[in-house]
PDB file of C-alpha atoms in Angstrom:
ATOM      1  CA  UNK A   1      65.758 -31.904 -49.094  1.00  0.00           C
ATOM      2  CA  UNK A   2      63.491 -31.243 -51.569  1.00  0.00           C
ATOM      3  CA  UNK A   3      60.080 -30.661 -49.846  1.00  0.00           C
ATOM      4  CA  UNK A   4      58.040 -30.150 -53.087  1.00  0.00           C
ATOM      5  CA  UNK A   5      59.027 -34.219 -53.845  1.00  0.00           C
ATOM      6  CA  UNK A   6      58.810 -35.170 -50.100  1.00  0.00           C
ATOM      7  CA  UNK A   7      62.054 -35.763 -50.019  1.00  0.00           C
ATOM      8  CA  UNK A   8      62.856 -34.519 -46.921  1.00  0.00           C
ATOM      9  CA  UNK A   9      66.334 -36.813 -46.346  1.00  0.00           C
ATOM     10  CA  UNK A  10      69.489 -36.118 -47.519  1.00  0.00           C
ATOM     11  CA  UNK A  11      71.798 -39.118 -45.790  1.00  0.00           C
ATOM     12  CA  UNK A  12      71.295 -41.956 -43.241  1.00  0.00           C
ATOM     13  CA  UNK A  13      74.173 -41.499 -41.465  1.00  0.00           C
ATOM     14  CA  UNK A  14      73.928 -44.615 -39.465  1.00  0.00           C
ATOM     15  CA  UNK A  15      70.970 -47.547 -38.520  1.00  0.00           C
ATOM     16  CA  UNK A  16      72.049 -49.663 -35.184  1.00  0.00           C
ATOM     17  CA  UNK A  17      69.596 -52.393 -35.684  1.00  0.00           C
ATOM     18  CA  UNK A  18      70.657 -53.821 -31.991  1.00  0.00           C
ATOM     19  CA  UNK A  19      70.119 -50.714 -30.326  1.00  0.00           C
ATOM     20  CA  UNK A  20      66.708 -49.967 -32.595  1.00  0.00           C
ATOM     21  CA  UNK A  21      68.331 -46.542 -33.555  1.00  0.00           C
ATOM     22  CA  UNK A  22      68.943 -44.119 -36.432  1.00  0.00           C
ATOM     23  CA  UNK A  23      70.723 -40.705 -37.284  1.00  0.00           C
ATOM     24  CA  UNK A  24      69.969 -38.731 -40.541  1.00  0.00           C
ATOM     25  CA  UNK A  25      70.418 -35.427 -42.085  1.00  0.00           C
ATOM     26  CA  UNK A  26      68.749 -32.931 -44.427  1.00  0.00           C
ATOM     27  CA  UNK A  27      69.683 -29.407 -45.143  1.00  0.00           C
ATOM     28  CA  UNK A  28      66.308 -27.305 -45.593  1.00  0.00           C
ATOM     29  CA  UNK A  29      66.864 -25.653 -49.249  1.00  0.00           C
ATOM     30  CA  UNK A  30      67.361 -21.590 -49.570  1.00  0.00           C
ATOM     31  CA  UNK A  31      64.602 -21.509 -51.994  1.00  0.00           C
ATOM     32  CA  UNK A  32      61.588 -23.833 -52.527  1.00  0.00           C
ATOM     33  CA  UNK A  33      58.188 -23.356 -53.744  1.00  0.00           C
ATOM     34  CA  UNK A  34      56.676 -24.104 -50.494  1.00  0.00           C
ATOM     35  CA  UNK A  35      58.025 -21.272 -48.733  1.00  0.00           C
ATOM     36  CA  UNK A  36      56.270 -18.793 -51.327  1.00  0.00           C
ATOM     37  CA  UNK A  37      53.194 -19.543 -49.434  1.00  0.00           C
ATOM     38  CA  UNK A  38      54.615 -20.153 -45.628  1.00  0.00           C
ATOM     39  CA  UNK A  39      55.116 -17.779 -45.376  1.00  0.00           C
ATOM     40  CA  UNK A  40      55.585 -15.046 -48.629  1.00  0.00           C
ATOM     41  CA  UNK A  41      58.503 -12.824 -47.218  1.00  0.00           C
ATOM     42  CA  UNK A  42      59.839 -14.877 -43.877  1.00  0.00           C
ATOM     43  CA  UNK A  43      59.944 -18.348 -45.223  1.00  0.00           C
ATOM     44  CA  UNK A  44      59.915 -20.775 -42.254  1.00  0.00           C
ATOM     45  CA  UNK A  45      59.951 -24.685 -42.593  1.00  0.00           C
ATOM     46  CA  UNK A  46      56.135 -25.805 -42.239  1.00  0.00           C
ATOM     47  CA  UNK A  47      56.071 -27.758 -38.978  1.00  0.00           C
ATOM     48  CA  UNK A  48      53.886 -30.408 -40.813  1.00  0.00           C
ATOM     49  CA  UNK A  49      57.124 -31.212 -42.953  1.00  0.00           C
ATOM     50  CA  UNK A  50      59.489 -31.538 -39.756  1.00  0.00           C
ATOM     51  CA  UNK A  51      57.093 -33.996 -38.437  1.00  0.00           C
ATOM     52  CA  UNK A  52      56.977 -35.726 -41.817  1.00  0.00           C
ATOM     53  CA  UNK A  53      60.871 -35.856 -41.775  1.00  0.00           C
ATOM     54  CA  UNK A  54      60.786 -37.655 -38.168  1.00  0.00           C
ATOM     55  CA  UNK A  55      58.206 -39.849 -39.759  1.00  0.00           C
ATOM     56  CA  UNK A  56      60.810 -40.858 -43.029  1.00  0.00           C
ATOM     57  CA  UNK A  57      63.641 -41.083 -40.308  1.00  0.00           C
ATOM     58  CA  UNK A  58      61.266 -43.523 -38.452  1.00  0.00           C
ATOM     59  CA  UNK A  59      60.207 -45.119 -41.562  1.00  0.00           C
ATOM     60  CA  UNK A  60      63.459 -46.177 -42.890  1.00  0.00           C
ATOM     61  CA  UNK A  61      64.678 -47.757 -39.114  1.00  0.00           C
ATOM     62  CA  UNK A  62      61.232 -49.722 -39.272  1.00  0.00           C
ATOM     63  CA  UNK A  63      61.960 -50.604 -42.646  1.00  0.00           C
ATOM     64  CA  UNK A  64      65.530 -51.409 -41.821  1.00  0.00           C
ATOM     65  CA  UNK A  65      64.144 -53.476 -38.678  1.00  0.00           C
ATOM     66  CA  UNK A  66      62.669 -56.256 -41.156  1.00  0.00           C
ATOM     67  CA  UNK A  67      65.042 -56.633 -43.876  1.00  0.00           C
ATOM     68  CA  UNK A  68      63.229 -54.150 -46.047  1.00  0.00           C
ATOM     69  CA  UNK A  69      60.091 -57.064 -46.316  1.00  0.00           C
ATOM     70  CA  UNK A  70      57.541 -54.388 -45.322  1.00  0.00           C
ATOM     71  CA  UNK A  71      57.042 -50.991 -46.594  1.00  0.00           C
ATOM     72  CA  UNK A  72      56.912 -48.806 -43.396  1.00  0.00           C
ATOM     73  CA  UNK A  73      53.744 -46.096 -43.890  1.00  0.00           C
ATOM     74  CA  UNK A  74      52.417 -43.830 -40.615  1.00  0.00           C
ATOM     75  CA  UNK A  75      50.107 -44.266 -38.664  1.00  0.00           C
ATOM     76  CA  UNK A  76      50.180 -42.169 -36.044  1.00  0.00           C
ATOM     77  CA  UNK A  77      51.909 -39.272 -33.965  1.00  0.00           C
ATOM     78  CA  UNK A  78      51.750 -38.682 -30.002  1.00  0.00           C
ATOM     79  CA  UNK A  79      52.709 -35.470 -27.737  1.00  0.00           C
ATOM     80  CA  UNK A  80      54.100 -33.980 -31.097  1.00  0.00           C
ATOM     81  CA  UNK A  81      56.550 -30.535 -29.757  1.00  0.00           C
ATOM     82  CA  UNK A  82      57.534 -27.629 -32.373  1.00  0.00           C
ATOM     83  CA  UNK A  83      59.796 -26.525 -30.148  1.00  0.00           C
ATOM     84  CA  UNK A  84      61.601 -23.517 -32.371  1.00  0.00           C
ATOM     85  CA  UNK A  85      61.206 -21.990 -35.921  1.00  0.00           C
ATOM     86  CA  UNK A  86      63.588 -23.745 -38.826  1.00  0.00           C
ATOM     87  CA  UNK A  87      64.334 -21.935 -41.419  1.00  0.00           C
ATOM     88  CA  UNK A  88      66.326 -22.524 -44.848  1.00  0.00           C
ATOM     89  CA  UNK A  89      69.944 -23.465 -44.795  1.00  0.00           C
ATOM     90  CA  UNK A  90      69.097 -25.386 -41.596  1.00  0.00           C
ATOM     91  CA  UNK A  91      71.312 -28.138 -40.943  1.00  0.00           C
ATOM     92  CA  UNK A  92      68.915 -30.395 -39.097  1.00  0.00           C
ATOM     93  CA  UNK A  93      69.540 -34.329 -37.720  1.00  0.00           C
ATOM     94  CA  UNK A  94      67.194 -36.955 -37.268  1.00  0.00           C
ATOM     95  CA  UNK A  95      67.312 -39.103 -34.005  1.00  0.00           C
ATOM     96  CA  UNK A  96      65.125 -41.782 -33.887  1.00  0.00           C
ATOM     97  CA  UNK A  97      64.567 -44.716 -30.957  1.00  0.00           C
ATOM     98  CA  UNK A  98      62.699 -47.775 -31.335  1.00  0.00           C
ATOM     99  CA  UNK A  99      60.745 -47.991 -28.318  1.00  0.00           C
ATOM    100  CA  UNK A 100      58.409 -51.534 -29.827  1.00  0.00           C
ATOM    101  CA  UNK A 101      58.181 -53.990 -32.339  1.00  0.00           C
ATOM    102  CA  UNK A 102      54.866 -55.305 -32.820  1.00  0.00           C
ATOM    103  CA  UNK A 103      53.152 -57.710 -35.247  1.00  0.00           C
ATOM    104  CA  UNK A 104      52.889 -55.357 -38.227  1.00  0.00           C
ATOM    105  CA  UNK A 105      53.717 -51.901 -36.773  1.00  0.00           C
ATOM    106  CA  UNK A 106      56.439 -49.914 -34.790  1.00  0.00           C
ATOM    107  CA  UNK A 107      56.691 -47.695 -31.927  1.00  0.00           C
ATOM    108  CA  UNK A 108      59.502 -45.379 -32.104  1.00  0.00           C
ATOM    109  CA  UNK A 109      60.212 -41.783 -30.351  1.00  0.00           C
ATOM    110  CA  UNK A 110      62.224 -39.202 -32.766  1.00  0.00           C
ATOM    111  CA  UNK A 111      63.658 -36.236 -32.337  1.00  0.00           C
ATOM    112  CA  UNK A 112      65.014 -33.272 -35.011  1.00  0.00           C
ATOM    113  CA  UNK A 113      68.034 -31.264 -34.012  1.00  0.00           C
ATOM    114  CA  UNK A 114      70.203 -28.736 -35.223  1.00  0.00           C
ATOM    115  CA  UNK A 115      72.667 -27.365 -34.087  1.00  0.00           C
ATOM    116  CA  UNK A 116      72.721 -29.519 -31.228  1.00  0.00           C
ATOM    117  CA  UNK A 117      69.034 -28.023 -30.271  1.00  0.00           C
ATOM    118  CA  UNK A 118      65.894 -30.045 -30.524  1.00  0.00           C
ATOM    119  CA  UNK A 119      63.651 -28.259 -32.323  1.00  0.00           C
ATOM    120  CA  UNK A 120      60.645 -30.724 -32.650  1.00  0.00           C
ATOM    121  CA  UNK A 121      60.016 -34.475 -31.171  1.00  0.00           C
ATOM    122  CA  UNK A 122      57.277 -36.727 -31.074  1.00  0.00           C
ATOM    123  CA  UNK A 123      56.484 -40.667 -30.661  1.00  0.00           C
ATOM    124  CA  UNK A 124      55.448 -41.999 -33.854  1.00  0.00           C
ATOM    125  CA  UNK A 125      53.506 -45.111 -34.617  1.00  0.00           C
ATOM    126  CA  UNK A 126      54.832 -46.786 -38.178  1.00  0.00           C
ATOM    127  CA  UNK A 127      52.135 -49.233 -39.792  1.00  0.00           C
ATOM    128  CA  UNK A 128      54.168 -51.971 -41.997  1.00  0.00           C
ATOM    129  CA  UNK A 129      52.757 -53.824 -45.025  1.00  0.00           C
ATOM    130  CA  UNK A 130      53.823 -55.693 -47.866  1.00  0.00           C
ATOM    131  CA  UNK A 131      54.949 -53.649 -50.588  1.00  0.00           C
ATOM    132  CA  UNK A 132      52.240 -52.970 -53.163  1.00  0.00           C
ATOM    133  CA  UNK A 133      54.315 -54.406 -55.767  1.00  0.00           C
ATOM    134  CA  UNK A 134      58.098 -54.873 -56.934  1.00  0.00           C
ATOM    135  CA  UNK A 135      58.253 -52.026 -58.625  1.00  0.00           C
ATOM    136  CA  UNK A 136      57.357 -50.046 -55.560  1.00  0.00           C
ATOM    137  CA  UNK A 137      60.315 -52.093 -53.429  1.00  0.00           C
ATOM    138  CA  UNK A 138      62.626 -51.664 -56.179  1.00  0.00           C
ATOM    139  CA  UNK A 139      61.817 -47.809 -55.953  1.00  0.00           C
ATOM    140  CA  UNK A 140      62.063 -47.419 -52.478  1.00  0.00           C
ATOM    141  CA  UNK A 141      65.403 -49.724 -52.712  1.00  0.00           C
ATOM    142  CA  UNK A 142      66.589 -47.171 -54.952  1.00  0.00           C
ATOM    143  CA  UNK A 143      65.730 -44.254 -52.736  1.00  0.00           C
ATOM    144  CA  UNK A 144      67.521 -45.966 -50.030  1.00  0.00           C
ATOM    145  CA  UNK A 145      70.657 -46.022 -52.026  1.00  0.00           C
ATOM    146  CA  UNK A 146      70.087 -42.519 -52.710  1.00  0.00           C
ATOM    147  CA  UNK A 147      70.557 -41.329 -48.534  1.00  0.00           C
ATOM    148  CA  UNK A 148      73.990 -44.034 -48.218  1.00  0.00           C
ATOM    149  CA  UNK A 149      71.410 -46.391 -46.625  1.00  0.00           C
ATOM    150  CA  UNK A 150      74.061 -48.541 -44.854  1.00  0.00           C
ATOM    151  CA  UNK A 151      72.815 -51.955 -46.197  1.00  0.00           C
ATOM    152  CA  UNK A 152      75.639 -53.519 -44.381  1.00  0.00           C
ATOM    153  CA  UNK A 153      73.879 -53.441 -41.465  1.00  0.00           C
ATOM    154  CA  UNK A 154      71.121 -56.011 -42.714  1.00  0.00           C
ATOM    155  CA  UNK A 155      70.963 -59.522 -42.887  1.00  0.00           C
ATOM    156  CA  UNK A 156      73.486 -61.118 -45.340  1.00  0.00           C
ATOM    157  CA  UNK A 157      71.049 -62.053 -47.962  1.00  0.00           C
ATOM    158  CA  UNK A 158      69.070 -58.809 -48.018  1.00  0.00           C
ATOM    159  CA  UNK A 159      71.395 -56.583 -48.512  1.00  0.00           C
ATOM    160  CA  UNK A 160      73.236 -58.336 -51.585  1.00  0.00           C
ATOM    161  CA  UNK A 161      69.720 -58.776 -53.354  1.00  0.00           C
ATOM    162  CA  UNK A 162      69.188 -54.666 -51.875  1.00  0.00           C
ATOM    163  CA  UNK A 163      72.596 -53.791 -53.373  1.00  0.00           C
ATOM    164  CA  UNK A 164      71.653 -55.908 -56.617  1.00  0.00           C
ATOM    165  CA  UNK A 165      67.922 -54.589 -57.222  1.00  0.00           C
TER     166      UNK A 165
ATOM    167  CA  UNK B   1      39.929 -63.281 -17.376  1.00  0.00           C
ATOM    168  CA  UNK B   2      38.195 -60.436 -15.719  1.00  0.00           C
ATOM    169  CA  UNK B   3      40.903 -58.589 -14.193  1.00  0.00           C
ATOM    170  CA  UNK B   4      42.521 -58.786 -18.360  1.00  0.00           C
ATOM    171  CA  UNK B   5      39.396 -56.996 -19.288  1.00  0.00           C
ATOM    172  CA  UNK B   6      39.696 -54.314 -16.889  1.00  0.00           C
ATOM    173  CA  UNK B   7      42.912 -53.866 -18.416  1.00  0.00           C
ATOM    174  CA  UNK B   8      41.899 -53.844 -22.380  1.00  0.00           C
ATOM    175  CA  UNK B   9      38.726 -52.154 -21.742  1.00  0.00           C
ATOM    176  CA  UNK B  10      40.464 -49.465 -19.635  1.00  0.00           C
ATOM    177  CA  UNK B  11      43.450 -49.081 -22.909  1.00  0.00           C
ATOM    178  CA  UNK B  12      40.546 -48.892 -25.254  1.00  0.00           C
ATOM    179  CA  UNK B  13      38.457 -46.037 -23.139  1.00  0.00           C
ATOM    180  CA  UNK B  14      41.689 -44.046 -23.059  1.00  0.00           C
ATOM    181  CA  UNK B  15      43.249 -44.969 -26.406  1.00  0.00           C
ATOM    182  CA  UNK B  16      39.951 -44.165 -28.542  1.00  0.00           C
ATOM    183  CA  UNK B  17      37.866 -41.922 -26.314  1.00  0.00           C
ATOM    184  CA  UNK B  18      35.499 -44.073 -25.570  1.00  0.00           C
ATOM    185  CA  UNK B  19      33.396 -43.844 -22.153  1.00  0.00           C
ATOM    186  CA  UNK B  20      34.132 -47.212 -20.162  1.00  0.00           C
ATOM    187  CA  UNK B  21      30.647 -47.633 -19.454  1.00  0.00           C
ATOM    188  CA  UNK B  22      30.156 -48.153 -23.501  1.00  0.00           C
ATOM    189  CA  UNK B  23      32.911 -51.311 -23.541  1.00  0.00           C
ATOM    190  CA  UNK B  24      31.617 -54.554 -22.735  1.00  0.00           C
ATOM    191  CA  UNK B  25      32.947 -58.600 -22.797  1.00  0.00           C
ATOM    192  CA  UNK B  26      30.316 -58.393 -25.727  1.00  0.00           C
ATOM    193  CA  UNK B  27      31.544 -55.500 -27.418  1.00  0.00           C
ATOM    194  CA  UNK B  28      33.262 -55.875 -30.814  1.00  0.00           C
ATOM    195  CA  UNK B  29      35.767 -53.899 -31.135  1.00  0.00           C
ATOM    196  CA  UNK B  30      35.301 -52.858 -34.900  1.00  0.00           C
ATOM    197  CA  UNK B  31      31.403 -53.731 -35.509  1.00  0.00           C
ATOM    198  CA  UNK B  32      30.368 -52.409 -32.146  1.00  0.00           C
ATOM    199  CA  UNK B  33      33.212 -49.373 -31.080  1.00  0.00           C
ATOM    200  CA  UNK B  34      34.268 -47.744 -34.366  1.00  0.00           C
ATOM    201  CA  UNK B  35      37.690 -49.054 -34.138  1.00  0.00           C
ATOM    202  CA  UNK B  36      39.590 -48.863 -37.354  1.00  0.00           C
ATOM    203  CA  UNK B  37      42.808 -50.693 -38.121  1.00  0.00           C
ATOM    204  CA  UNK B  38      45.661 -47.548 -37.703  1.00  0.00           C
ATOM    205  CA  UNK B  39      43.388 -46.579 -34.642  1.00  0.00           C
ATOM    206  CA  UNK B  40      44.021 -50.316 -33.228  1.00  0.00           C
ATOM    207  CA  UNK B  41      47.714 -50.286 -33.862  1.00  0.00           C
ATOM    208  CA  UNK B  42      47.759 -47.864 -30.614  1.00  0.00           C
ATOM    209  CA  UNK B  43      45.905 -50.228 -28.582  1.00  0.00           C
ATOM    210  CA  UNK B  44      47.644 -53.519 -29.658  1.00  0.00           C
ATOM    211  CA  UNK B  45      50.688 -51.504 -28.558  1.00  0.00           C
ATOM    212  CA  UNK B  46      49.068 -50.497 -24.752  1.00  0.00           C
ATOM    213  CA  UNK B  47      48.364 -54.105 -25.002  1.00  0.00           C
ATOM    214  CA  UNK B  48      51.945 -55.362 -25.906  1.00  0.00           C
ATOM    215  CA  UNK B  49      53.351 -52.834 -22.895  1.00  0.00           C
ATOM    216  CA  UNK B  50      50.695 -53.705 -20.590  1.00  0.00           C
ATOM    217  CA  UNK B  51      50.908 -57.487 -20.697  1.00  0.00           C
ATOM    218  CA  UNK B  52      54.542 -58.024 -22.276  1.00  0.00           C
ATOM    219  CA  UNK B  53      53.754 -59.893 -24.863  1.00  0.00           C
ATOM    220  CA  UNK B  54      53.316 -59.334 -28.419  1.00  0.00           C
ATOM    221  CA  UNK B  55      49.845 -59.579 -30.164  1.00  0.00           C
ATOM    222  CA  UNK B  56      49.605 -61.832 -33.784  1.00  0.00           C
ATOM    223  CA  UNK B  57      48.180 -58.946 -35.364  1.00  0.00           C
ATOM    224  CA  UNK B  58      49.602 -60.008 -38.669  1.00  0.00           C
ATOM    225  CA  UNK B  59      48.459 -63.476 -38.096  1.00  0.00           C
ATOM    226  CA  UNK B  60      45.105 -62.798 -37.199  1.00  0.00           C
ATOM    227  CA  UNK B  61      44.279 -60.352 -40.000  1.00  0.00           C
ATOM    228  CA  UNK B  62      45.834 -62.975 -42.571  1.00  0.00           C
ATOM    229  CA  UNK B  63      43.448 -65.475 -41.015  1.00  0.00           C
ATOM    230  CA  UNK B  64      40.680 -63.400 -41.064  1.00  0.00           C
ATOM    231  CA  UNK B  65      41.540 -62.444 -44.869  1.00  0.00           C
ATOM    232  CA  UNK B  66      41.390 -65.867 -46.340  1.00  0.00           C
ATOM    233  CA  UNK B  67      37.965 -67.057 -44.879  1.00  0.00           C
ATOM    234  CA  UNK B  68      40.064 -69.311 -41.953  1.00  0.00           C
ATOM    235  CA  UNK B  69      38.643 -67.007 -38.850  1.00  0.00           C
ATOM    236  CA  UNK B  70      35.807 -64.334 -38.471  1.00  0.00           C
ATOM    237  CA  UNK B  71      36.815 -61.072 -37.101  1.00  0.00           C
ATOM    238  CA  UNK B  72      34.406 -61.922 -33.826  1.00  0.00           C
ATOM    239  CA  UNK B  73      37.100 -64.488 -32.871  1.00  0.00           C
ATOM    240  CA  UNK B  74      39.609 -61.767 -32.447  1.00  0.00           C
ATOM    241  CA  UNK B  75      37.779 -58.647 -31.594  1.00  0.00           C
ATOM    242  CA  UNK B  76      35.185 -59.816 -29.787  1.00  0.00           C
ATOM    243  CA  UNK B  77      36.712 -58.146 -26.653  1.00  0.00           C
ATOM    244  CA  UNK B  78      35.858 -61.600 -24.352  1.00  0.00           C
ATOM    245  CA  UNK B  79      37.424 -63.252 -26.973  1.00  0.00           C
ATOM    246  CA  UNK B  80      40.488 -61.000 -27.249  1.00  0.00           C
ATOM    247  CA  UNK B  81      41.200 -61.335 -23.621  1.00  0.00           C
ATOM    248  CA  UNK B  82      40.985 -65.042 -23.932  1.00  0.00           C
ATOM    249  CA  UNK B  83      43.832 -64.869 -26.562  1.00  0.00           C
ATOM    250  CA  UNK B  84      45.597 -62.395 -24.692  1.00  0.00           C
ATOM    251  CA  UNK B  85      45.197 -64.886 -21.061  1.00  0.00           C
ATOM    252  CA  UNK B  86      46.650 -67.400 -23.640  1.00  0.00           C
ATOM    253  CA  UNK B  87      49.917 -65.490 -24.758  1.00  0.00           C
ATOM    254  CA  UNK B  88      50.429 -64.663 -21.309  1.00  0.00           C
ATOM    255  CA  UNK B  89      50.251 -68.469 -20.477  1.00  0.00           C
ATOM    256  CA  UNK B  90      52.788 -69.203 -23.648  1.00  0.00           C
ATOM    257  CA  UNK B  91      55.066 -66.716 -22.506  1.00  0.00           C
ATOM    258  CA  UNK B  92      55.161 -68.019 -18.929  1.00  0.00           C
ATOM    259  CA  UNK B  93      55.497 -71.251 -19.467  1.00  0.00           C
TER     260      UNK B  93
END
């Protein structure tokens, strides 16, 4: 993780496209800037940053979903729980569920673990769009690569011009 | 037709806090109700769940983009419901 970047994924550890599912996994740094302010002396992970990491873990299964054709951006989060305080060193997983597939958006419910332990959840709505431009795929291609996005998992021709971009 | 209204107009009150009272055939759904576009994506999904099918959002807002459809054709809440009585109809048939 590196919340000051928004980087808040460290791995995709596996997309099931059939099943509409994904697992990832960040590990909240020791030290960031962030916690200087929240809080100065009993750093906690800002609850507005776990729900943005269900919202990348969502993003990149939405993404996943159409052959990386549509950038994945949110647009929405229902019955959002905090459910414990993380703090750094936190070895947290992402669980998310695609519940719909609509025309230009996703419904998906996620949940944030660790240790076993849910410690937020929420359903999340994902708005997709054409990338802005190919420098902004290419980027986000790159990033993928980045968390051992499994681009195995998508169609054949996809994932060799992923792999090759 | 009517009993698809109900339906929409029932999504919409509870989706966007809006009273029912305010939602009419007439009403359209951006011009006259405030809807925006992320605010929609909620309702198309009601819709989806309610009716089992799956809205042409995409469709409809290339359409509307390029000068081939107005927005009243669409969101125009008589007019949705007529496209939704339609997709039910596809999907049945």
């Amino acid at each position: 993780m590196r919340l000051e970047y928004f980087q808040l994924l460290d791995r995709i550890i596996d997309i099931d496209l059939s099943a509409g599912t994904i697992r990832t996994e960040a590990v909240v740094p020791m030290e960031s800037t962030v916690f200087e302010g929240h809080f100065p002396g009993y750093p906690l992970m800002p609850g507005v940053l776990l729900c943005e990491t269900m919202a990348q873990t969502c993003g990149w299964l939405s993404m996943a979903k159409l052959n990386f054709t549509r950038m994945a951006f949110l647009a929405g989060f229902k019955d959002v729980k905090l459910r414990t305080f993380v703090t750094p060193g936190a070895e947290l997983e992402g669980h998310g569920q695609l519940l719909h597939e609509g025309s230009g958006f996703t419904r998906l419910r996620c949940q944030i673990t660790c240790g076993g332990k849910t410690v937020c959840d929420s359903e999340l709505s994902m708005r997709l769009m054409p990338f802005p431009d190919d420098t902004f795929k290419t980027m986000v291609l790159d990033r993928a690569k980045g968390l051992s996005f499994p681009f195995a998992v998508l169609e054949p021709a996809e994932s060799t011009e992923a792999n090759n971009a | 037709m009517s009993s698809t209204f109900d339906t929409v107009a029932n999504i919409i009150s509870e989706t966007c806090d809006i009273p029912r009272e305010k939602i009419t055939p007439e009403s359209h759904a951006i011009d006259d109700l405030g809807i925006d576009s992320l605010d929609f994506l909620d309702i198309a999904f009601a819709i989806d769940k309610a009716f089992g099918i799956k809205l042409p959002l995409e469709q409809w807002t290339q359409e509307v983009n390029e000068g081939k459809a107005s927005t009243e054709q669409y969101f125009v809440l008589e007019n949705l419901c007529a496209r939704i009585d339609d997709l039910i109809k596809a999907k049945g048939a």
